[in-house]
């Protein structure tokens, strides 16, 4: 279990423990007192990280209530908890169906089938995966039966897309997407069964819940199902709400992938789930893609057309790998824009469930605006799958911030993060644990690697020691080198995402040219650099490229920590002197100060390299120096003519990202370790706070820091040394 955020992990575990009933977990203590279908999937994913036994029990308990036709019910009622939720078994009357289990109380609809994904997580995360195989063997036929049910009953045209027939089946109950199909349902109060909502009895603000009008329609549909005795054909004939939803189908598609891997693990043929995954993936791409909107939308089967309402559900095909590369690029633009809170935007939390720019966006109301952890958890994995690593990293860090700052709530205000709905919410706690583990596992592996590979790199490595000299005069070398760095950046750095394509770069002509130019550094005199800006740009760019050069030369795979003393050992010869990244950073750019991890300054008495020291120190360099890791600045090329604006932007992006968490409720801030390592460069602790305030865009956070300047507690965030590949 991760040591990172240990207090909060403990809190999350406590929540799950107090919602545990002995065989399964309530989504929330009061508001949702029974077992819910997809909640249990997410909860099992979190529990798989520390309690395999309970994770298995959670899933097995849920499947005990599976219907004979394979349907997995949305709710399994706890007979001891009846009387606090609506609608309950007396209202559902599922005994009308020949398929409902006689010994369990359930509702009569289903939910997004995340369970195969959860089962695979249980297998993968178990300390002894083989010991979970008997469970995998028991659950596999039930998972197959569930998916078979969906393809058989909910995909009558055999398109590869299944329909939902009630907003509760979507899990995103009052999503704006359902407004149009629901508006077709004309409610005749006289024939609508009488009912009383119970969800407003638990102290949740009604503005955060679905409206009464919505509830009337939910109940109208429920009544229709029971009048059909839950017979699917009867329902299909009379139900006005039949929708192929991108969220439901993406989860099904992704779950088929897990199911195929589970089959392989237990020695079964993976062919059936593989063929389902493929069919659904193709159908999502073809049928649910809205060409003009550039996003996936739900398809209204009554109308045979897409519902032109774009929500976060439209990004979920990324989770299933069901979007083409072009579709992914198109949706990424929307996903990473002000509509859904762009990268480092600063005044919002990724990713709200609905487009913030729409008039009916509602930051308070349930699935009509707020941020939900489960949707974001899936989206971050989807983004990672398509290589949008920087965005995925920043989302995952943002997500962790929400429960830390605002409590383990059901959903969160998209702008200021306030927690809404129920507190002590199960999947928020569970996915928090999963996120910490997923996000920081590389970090901890990095440390192991460091120990294991200590020996591989112990002496200096001069990277520009080839004989081949460039055809450029020494006076022009500086400018040519900068041009070459720029051409490397233009082709192989993704400055948006802060990533470097090391594999392609290694084999490129641009990199070969750059390496030849670096040989010319042996005859280069840094005195030819004129003015602060030119010097600053030269040394920052050179620092950033020597790091990339070192990663390529040393064939580093996942973290610069693989090569102990990386920043000290790799060197370029410049004139008669050697410069490591540490020399450039702490010697030249930081005014020859002793770094916190060494006993001496880089340049000692009589060292001529002191001639090139840049003073005063510009603390913004710390947001521009790239150390080849995920927690450092996104890589870019610095142009001496624009360097001040570029450094401003770099500082602002960093400070408005999850590297700076302001927690007014706890009277503290969590900030990047960069601020602790280089406190002096900022002018001390007090000056760091002023510096942060200058760049922060969140006014409330600014006010808090100003007011609490003296009392404020500062804690430092973990530094992620994984490669920015
Ligand atoms: C109806 C339990 C469930 C979640 C859903 C969420 C909410 C229920 C309700 O709570 O729905 O299923 O009564 O509002 O919308 O996603 O599974 O947490």
Short mmCIF file of N, CA and C and ligand atoms in Angstrom, two decimals, residues 27 32 36 38-39 74 85 111 168 171 173 209 215 366-367 425 427, ligand 1:
data_model
loop_
_atom_site.label_atom_id
_atom_site.label_comp_id
_atom_site.label_asym_id
_atom_site.label_seq_id
_atom_site.Cartn_x
_atom_site.Cartn_y
_atom_site.Cartn_z
N UNK A 27 -23.34 2.53 -0.87
CA UNK A 27 -22.68 3.67 -1.53
C UNK A 27 -22.51 4.85 -0.58
N UNK A 32 -28.09 6.25 0.38
CA UNK A 32 -28.18 5.01 -0.42
C UNK A 32 -27.86 3.82 0.49
N UNK A 36 -25.60 -1.06 -4.53
CA UNK A 36 -25.82 -0.57 -5.90
C UNK A 36 -24.83 -1.23 -6.86
N UNK A 38 -23.17 -0.48 -10.06
CA UNK A 38 -21.83 -0.05 -10.50
C UNK A 38 -21.02 0.52 -9.34
N UNK A 39 -21.70 0.99 -8.29
CA UNK A 39 -20.96 1.43 -7.10
C UNK A 39 -20.10 0.27 -6.59
N UNK A 74 -29.83 -3.08 -10.72
CA UNK A 74 -29.26 -1.78 -10.29
C UNK A 74 -29.13 -1.73 -8.77
N UNK A 85 -35.42 4.57 1.55
CA UNK A 85 -35.12 4.92 0.17
C UNK A 85 -36.38 4.73 -0.67
N UNK A 111 -27.43 -1.46 -14.74
CA UNK A 111 -26.52 -0.29 -14.71
C UNK A 111 -25.27 -0.60 -15.53
N UNK A 168 -31.95 5.89 -14.76
CA UNK A 168 -31.18 5.27 -13.67
C UNK A 168 -30.23 4.20 -14.19
N UNK A 171 -26.67 5.49 -14.86
CA UNK A 171 -25.82 5.88 -13.73
C UNK A 171 -25.65 7.39 -13.65
N UNK A 173 -28.02 9.87 -13.88
CA UNK A 173 -29.48 9.94 -13.89
C UNK A 173 -30.12 11.15 -14.58
N UNK A 209 -30.32 17.72 -6.47
CA UNK A 209 -30.92 16.43 -6.83
C UNK A 209 -31.78 16.59 -8.09
N UNK A 215 -38.52 13.02 -11.55
CA UNK A 215 -38.96 11.85 -10.78
C UNK A 215 -40.27 11.28 -11.34
N UNK A 366 -26.16 17.66 -9.35
CA UNK A 366 -26.00 16.24 -9.69
C UNK A 366 -25.20 15.99 -10.98
N UNK A 367 -25.85 15.45 -12.00
CA UNK A 367 -25.12 15.10 -13.23
C UNK A 367 -25.25 16.20 -14.28
N UNK A 425 -18.80 9.08 0.82
CA UNK A 425 -19.32 8.36 -0.34
C UNK A 425 -18.35 7.25 -0.76
N UNK A 427 -17.65 5.23 -3.57
CA UNK A 427 -16.71 5.13 -4.68
C UNK A 427 -15.69 6.27 -4.68
C1 LIG B 1 -30.51 5.86 -8.44
C2 LIG B 1 -25.78 5.14 -5.75
C3 LIG B 1 -26.38 5.74 -7.00
C4 LIG B 1 -25.38 5.82 -8.15
C5 LIG B 1 -25.91 6.61 -9.32
C6 LIG B 1 -26.37 7.96 -8.81
C7 LIG B 1 -27.42 7.79 -7.72
C8 LIG B 1 -29.64 6.71 -7.51
C9 LIG B 1 -30.46 7.81 -6.88
O1 LIG B 1 -26.87 7.02 -6.67
O2 LIG B 1 -28.57 7.20 -8.30
O3 LIG B 1 -29.76 4.80 -8.94
O4 LIG B 1 -31.34 7.50 -6.07
O5 LIG B 1 -30.26 8.98 -7.19
O6 LIG B 1 -26.88 8.72 -9.85
O7 LIG B 1 -24.92 6.75 -10.29
O8 LIG B 1 -25.07 4.55 -8.60
O9 LIG B 1 -24.62 5.82 -5.44
#
